[in-house]
mmCIF file of C-alpha atoms in Angstrom:
data_model
loop_
_atom_site.group_PDB
_atom_site.id
_atom_site.type_symbol
_atom_site.label_atom_id
_atom_site.label_comp_id
_atom_site.label_asym_id
_atom_site.label_seq_id
_atom_site.Cartn_x
_atom_site.Cartn_y
_atom_site.Cartn_z
ATOM 1 C CA LYS C 1 1.121 -13.387 13.288
ATOM 2 C CA GLN C 2 2.463 -12.018 10.008
ATOM 3 C CA GLU C 3 4.190 -8.718 10.652
ATOM 4 C CA VAL C 4 6.445 -6.374 8.729
ATOM 5 C CA THR C 5 8.888 -4.055 10.479
ATOM 6 C CA GLN C 6 10.898 -1.213 9.010
ATOM 7 C CA ILE C 7 13.941 0.290 10.643
ATOM 8 C CA PRO C 8 14.816 3.104 11.017
ATOM 9 C CA ALA C 9 11.512 4.958 11.295
ATOM 10 C CA ALA C 10 13.196 8.153 10.119
ATOM 11 C CA LEU C 11 16.521 8.989 8.524
ATOM 12 C CA SER C 12 18.198 12.256 7.602
ATOM 13 C CA VAL C 13 21.312 12.248 5.404
ATOM 14 C CA PRO C 14 23.344 14.777 3.404
ATOM 15 C CA GLU C 15 23.029 14.740 -0.356
ATOM 16 C CA GLY C 16 25.285 12.243 -2.127
ATOM 17 C CA GLU C 17 25.324 9.580 0.574
ATOM 18 C CA ASN C 18 24.591 5.952 -0.140
ATOM 19 C CA LEU C 19 22.013 4.564 2.243
ATOM 20 C CA VAL C 20 20.247 1.354 3.221
ATOM 21 C CA LEU C 21 16.676 0.953 4.375
ATOM 22 C CA ASN C 22 15.653 -2.235 6.150
ATOM 23 C CA CYS C 23 12.513 -4.335 6.076
ATOM 24 C CA SER C 24 12.073 -7.459 8.179
ATOM 25 C CA PHE C 25 9.174 -9.889 8.118
ATOM 26 C CA THR C 26 7.993 -12.838 10.157
ATOM 27 C CA ASP C 27 7.406 -16.121 8.325
ATOM 28 C CA SER C 28 9.596 -16.872 5.306
ATOM 29 C CA ALA C 29 6.686 -18.282 3.258
ATOM 30 C CA ILE C 30 6.255 -15.310 0.957
ATOM 31 C CA TYR C 31 5.584 -15.087 -2.778
ATOM 32 C CA ASN C 32 6.931 -11.586 -3.335
ATOM 33 C CA LEU C 33 7.966 -8.328 -1.721
ATOM 34 C CA GLN C 34 7.467 -4.854 -3.105
ATOM 35 C CA TRP C 35 9.063 -1.515 -2.235
ATOM 36 C CA PHE C 36 7.104 1.718 -2.593
ATOM 37 C CA ARG C 37 7.709 5.414 -2.277
ATOM 38 C CA GLN C 38 5.081 7.758 -0.833
ATOM 39 C CA ASP C 39 5.210 11.545 -0.954
ATOM 40 C CA PRO C 40 3.219 13.476 1.702
ATOM 41 C CA GLY C 41 -0.517 13.274 1.114
ATOM 42 C CA LYS C 42 -0.104 11.163 -2.011
ATOM 43 C CA GLY C 43 -0.585 7.576 -3.112
ATOM 44 C CA LEU C 44 2.139 4.934 -3.337
ATOM 45 C CA THR C 45 4.534 4.659 -6.261
ATOM 46 C CA SER C 46 5.965 1.226 -6.994
ATOM 47 C CA LEU C 47 9.769 1.124 -6.986
ATOM 48 C CA LEU C 48 10.796 -2.527 -7.139
ATOM 49 C CA LEU C 49 9.108 -5.912 -7.018
ATOM 50 C CA ILE C 50 11.087 -8.995 -5.959
ATOM 51 C CA GLN C 51 9.619 -12.430 -6.539
ATOM 52 C CA SER C 52 10.325 -15.086 -3.916
ATOM 53 C CA SER C 53 12.671 -16.914 -6.310
ATOM 54 C CA GLN C 54 14.825 -13.801 -6.818
ATOM 55 C CA ARG C 55 17.609 -12.427 -4.623
ATOM 56 C CA GLU C 56 17.652 -8.854 -5.873
ATOM 57 C CA GLN C 57 16.257 -6.314 -8.300
ATOM 58 C CA THR C 58 17.786 -3.112 -9.609
ATOM 59 C CA SER C 59 16.343 0.037 -11.115
ATOM 60 C CA GLY C 60 18.628 2.992 -11.699
ATOM 61 C CA ARG C 61 20.108 4.079 -8.360
ATOM 62 C CA LEU C 62 17.929 1.633 -6.443
ATOM 63 C CA ASN C 63 18.768 -1.937 -5.541
ATOM 64 C CA ALA C 64 16.562 -4.194 -3.457
ATOM 65 C CA SER C 65 17.688 -7.510 -2.021
ATOM 66 C CA LEU C 66 15.697 -10.347 -0.502
ATOM 67 C CA ASP C 67 16.810 -12.981 1.996
ATOM 68 C CA LYS C 68 13.799 -15.132 2.789
ATOM 69 C CA SER C 69 15.602 -17.399 5.237
ATOM 70 C CA SER C 70 16.451 -14.499 7.517
ATOM 71 C CA GLY C 71 13.202 -12.632 6.822
ATOM 72 C CA ARG C 72 14.889 -9.510 5.528
ATOM 73 C CA SER C 73 14.904 -7.173 2.578
ATOM 74 C CA THR C 74 17.035 -4.091 2.081
ATOM 75 C CA LEU C 75 16.595 -1.133 -0.243
ATOM 76 C CA TYR C 76 19.886 0.456 -1.232
ATOM 77 C CA ILE C 77 19.811 4.013 -2.602
ATOM 78 C CA ALA C 78 23.013 5.193 -4.248
ATOM 79 C CA ALA C 79 24.111 8.815 -4.410
ATOM 80 C CA SER C 80 21.027 10.167 -2.653
ATOM 81 C CA GLN C 81 19.400 13.390 -3.880
ATOM 82 C CA PRO C 82 16.983 15.846 -2.224
ATOM 83 C CA GLY C 83 14.297 14.548 -4.603
ATOM 84 C CA ASP C 84 14.581 11.145 -2.921
ATOM 85 C CA SER C 85 13.034 12.622 0.232
ATOM 86 C CA ALA C 86 9.848 10.650 0.894
ATOM 87 C CA THR C 87 8.521 7.761 2.961
ATOM 88 C CA TYR C 88 9.618 4.330 1.779
ATOM 89 C CA LEU C 89 7.328 1.374 2.454
ATOM 90 C CA CYS C 90 7.811 -2.324 1.972
ATOM 91 C CA ALA C 91 4.909 -4.700 1.432
ATOM 92 C CA VAL C 92 5.110 -8.470 1.806
ATOM 93 C CA GLY C 93 2.897 -10.907 -0.050
ATOM 94 C CA TYR C 94 2.576 -13.944 2.209
ATOM 95 C CA SER C 95 1.846 -17.355 0.706
ATOM 96 C CA GLY C 96 -1.680 -18.601 1.289
ATOM 97 C CA THR C 97 -3.134 -15.105 1.182
ATOM 98 C CA TYR C 98 -3.143 -12.370 -1.406
ATOM 99 C CA LYS C 99 -3.334 -9.444 0.965
ATOM 100 C CA TYR C 100 -0.059 -7.573 1.176
ATOM 101 C CA ILE C 101 1.143 -6.646 4.660
ATOM 102 C CA PHE C 102 2.845 -3.265 4.897
ATOM 103 C CA GLY C 103 5.483 -1.948 7.228
ATOM 104 C CA THR C 104 5.078 1.471 8.836
ATOM 105 C CA GLY C 105 7.713 2.973 6.555
ATOM 106 C CA THR C 106 10.995 4.844 6.787
ATOM 107 C CA ARG C 107 10.724 8.620 6.436
ATOM 108 C CA LEU C 108 13.792 9.774 4.500
ATOM 109 C CA LYS C 109 15.058 13.323 4.265
ATOM 110 C CA VAL C 110 18.012 14.103 2.006
ATOM 111 C CA LEU C 111 19.564 17.462 2.795
ATOM 112 C CA ALA C 112 20.945 19.655 0.018
ATOM 113 C CA GLY H 1 -7.033 3.979 -18.087
ATOM 114 C CA ALA H 2 -3.388 4.853 -17.800
ATOM 115 C CA GLY H 3 -3.334 4.541 -14.034
ATOM 116 C CA VAL H 4 -5.572 3.780 -11.075
ATOM 117 C CA SER H 5 -8.074 6.583 -10.627
ATOM 118 C CA GLN H 6 -9.773 7.380 -7.322
ATOM 119 C CA THR H 7 -12.576 9.835 -6.689
ATOM 120 C CA PRO H 8 -13.159 12.003 -4.801
ATOM 121 C CA SER H 9 -9.634 13.012 -3.850
ATOM 122 C CA ASN H 10 -11.003 14.675 -0.733
ATOM 123 C CA LYS H 11 -14.251 14.138 1.106
ATOM 124 C CA VAL H 12 -15.394 15.979 4.216
ATOM 125 C CA THR H 13 -18.548 14.703 5.835
ATOM 126 C CA GLU H 14 -20.397 14.855 9.109
ATOM 127 C CA LYS H 15 -20.629 12.079 11.642
ATOM 128 C CA GLY H 16 -23.439 9.697 10.816
ATOM 129 C CA LYS H 17 -23.496 10.355 7.068
ATOM 130 C CA TYR H 18 -23.081 7.842 4.253
ATOM 131 C CA VAL H 19 -20.009 7.981 2.005
ATOM 132 C CA GLU H 20 -19.013 6.304 -1.262
ATOM 133 C CA LEU H 21 -15.449 6.186 -2.564
ATOM 134 C CA ARG H 22 -14.788 5.091 -6.127
ATOM 135 C CA CYS H 23 -11.837 3.292 -7.703
ATOM 136 C CA ASP H 24 -11.230 2.788 -11.417
ATOM 137 C CA PRO H 25 -8.364 0.284 -11.884
ATOM 138 C CA ILE H 26 -5.887 -0.038 -14.706
ATOM 139 C CA SER H 27 -7.574 -1.537 -17.756
ATOM 140 C CA GLY H 28 -7.115 -5.302 -17.874
ATOM 141 C CA HIS H 29 -6.246 -5.679 -14.190
ATOM 142 C CA THR H 30 -8.432 -8.326 -12.636
ATOM 143 C CA ALA H 31 -7.312 -7.907 -9.019
ATOM 144 C CA LEU H 32 -8.358 -4.852 -7.027
ATOM 145 C CA TYR H 33 -7.456 -3.971 -3.449
ATOM 146 C CA TRP H 34 -8.650 -1.431 -0.886
ATOM 147 C CA TYR H 35 -6.386 -0.230 1.904
ATOM 148 C CA ARG H 36 -6.783 2.377 4.647
ATOM 149 C CA GLN H 37 -3.917 4.495 5.906
ATOM 150 C CA SER H 38 -3.842 6.618 9.034
ATOM 151 C CA LEU H 39 -1.279 9.365 9.505
ATOM 152 C CA GLY H 40 2.199 8.006 10.144
ATOM 153 C CA GLN H 41 1.140 4.400 9.605
ATOM 154 C CA GLY H 42 1.498 1.906 6.799
ATOM 155 C CA PRO H 43 -1.531 0.985 4.693
ATOM 156 C CA GLU H 44 -3.881 -1.486 6.362
ATOM 157 C CA PHE H 45 -5.639 -4.111 4.251
ATOM 158 C CA LEU H 46 -9.420 -3.885 3.933
ATOM 159 C CA ILE H 47 -10.600 -6.091 1.048
ATOM 160 C CA TYR H 48 -9.548 -7.481 -2.310
ATOM 161 C CA PHE H 49 -11.434 -8.624 -5.376
ATOM 162 C CA GLN H 50 -10.555 -11.057 -8.108
ATOM 163 C CA GLY H 51 -12.970 -10.183 -10.884
ATOM 164 C CA THR H 52 -16.391 -9.404 -9.478
ATOM 165 C CA GLY H 53 -16.140 -11.395 -6.272
ATOM 166 C CA ALA H 54 -14.703 -10.287 -2.951
ATOM 167 C CA ALA H 55 -12.000 -12.903 -2.463
ATOM 168 C CA ASP H 56 -11.102 -11.700 1.027
ATOM 169 C CA ASP H 57 -12.951 -9.062 3.054
ATOM 170 C CA SER H 58 -11.372 -9.949 6.383
ATOM 171 C CA GLY H 59 -9.880 -6.468 6.808
ATOM 172 C CA LEU H 60 -13.167 -4.579 6.814
ATOM 173 C CA PRO H 61 -13.384 -3.215 10.377
ATOM 174 C CA ASN H 62 -17.132 -3.725 10.903
ATOM 175 C CA ASP H 63 -20.428 -4.064 9.065
ATOM 176 C CA ARG H 64 -20.606 -0.337 8.345
ATOM 177 C CA PHE H 65 -18.041 -0.929 5.613
ATOM 178 C CA PHE H 66 -18.953 -2.623 2.344
ATOM 179 C CA ALA H 67 -17.362 -2.775 -1.099
ATOM 180 C CA VAL H 68 -18.644 -3.870 -4.493
ATOM 181 C CA ARG H 69 -17.243 -4.463 -7.949
ATOM 182 C CA PRO H 70 -20.301 -5.444 -9.970
ATOM 183 C CA GLU H 71 -18.745 -5.661 -13.431
ATOM 184 C CA GLY H 72 -15.220 -6.628 -12.501
ATOM 185 C CA SER H 73 -13.767 -3.196 -13.175
ATOM 186 C CA VAL H 74 -14.782 -0.136 -11.125
ATOM 187 C CA SER H 75 -15.150 -0.667 -7.394
ATOM 188 C CA THR H 76 -16.984 1.364 -4.777
ATOM 189 C CA LEU H 77 -16.187 1.370 -1.077
ATOM 190 C CA LYS H 78 -19.258 2.294 0.942
ATOM 191 C CA ILE H 79 -19.212 3.495 4.536
ATOM 192 C CA GLN H 80 -22.467 3.851 6.463
ATOM 193 C CA ARG H 81 -23.036 5.954 9.588
ATOM 194 C CA THR H 82 -19.548 7.414 9.444
ATOM 195 C CA GLU H 83 -17.617 7.947 12.664
ATOM 196 C CA ARG H 84 -14.721 10.298 13.405
ATOM 197 C CA GLY H 85 -12.439 7.268 13.641
ATOM 198 C CA ASP H 86 -13.113 6.513 9.977
ATOM 199 C CA SER H 87 -11.069 9.582 9.018
ATOM 200 C CA ALA H 88 -8.094 8.343 6.989
ATOM 201 C CA MET H 89 -6.656 8.049 3.492
ATOM 202 C CA TYR H 90 -8.391 5.287 1.540
ATOM 203 C CA LEU H 91 -6.122 3.766 -1.086
ATOM 204 C CA CYS H 92 -7.041 1.556 -4.002
ATOM 205 C CA ALA H 93 -4.610 -0.631 -5.924
ATOM 206 C CA SER H 94 -4.859 -3.001 -8.857
ATOM 207 C CA SER H 95 -2.684 -5.730 -10.346
ATOM 208 C CA LEU H 96 -2.854 -8.023 -13.350
ATOM 209 C CA GLY H 97 -4.030 -10.806 -11.091
ATOM 210 C CA LEU H 98 -3.686 -12.080 -7.574
ATOM 211 C CA ASN H 99 -0.115 -13.181 -6.927
ATOM 212 C CA THR H 100 0.947 -12.133 -10.437
ATOM 213 C CA GLY H 101 2.750 -8.864 -10.321
ATOM 214 C CA GLU H 102 3.090 -5.353 -9.119
ATOM 215 C CA LEU H 103 0.525 -3.455 -7.159
ATOM 216 C CA PHE H 104 -0.275 -0.074 -8.685
ATOM 217 C CA PHE H 105 -1.906 2.458 -6.397
ATOM 218 C CA GLY H 106 -4.119 5.440 -7.026
ATOM 219 C CA GLU H 107 -3.644 8.821 -5.369
ATOM 220 C CA GLY H 108 -6.125 7.968 -2.651
ATOM 221 C CA SER H 109 -9.289 9.499 -1.236
ATOM 222 C CA ARG H 110 -8.787 11.547 1.919
ATOM 223 C CA LEU H 111 -11.866 11.149 4.138
ATOM 224 C CA THR H 112 -12.459 13.532 7.022
ATOM 225 C CA VAL H 113 -15.402 12.930 9.337
ATOM 226 C CA LEU H 114 -16.274 15.958 11.466
#
């Protein structure tokens, strides 16, 4: 069964810390992986998309890596700010299907 | 449009009623997805379209749920005989094509069945 797991489920850090969010997936046959941010009661905002042929993508203070062989992706957030507080979700696009499978998310709180 | 638009943003209905949720994707995006999200959970796949046809509707929970996209743009998710368990956030997303790029989501439609 194709599953996506995100650890930790919740994380609270002081402002300024660098942090890593984890996403693991079963089955390495994927075509891409996407990281999203979701604020309470809102839709999802795309952060980074990594194609299966890529190892990482960067946007500002965010860096996402992909290791298909181990079934893992990490989202690195540098110099965290209170405005980064949100739930972060990863979604995996498995080969042979076009329906993305989501993890349950990591709820991040950055304390001022 | 500039982004994915979903209406209504909130819908409160009574058990047994019929509900329609609308999604207007980004102009030029041929792929359209519907997801459902319960509190504290990740989005759960319902159905996706490539153009006008439902390419995969395996996530629809039962035959009370149906979705259409008659002209390959706007889509409507229809729920008959609503149940309290249908209460959730319904999210729509679009992309340039299947397997060809980022998913862009709307703000969702919050459905509450009393």
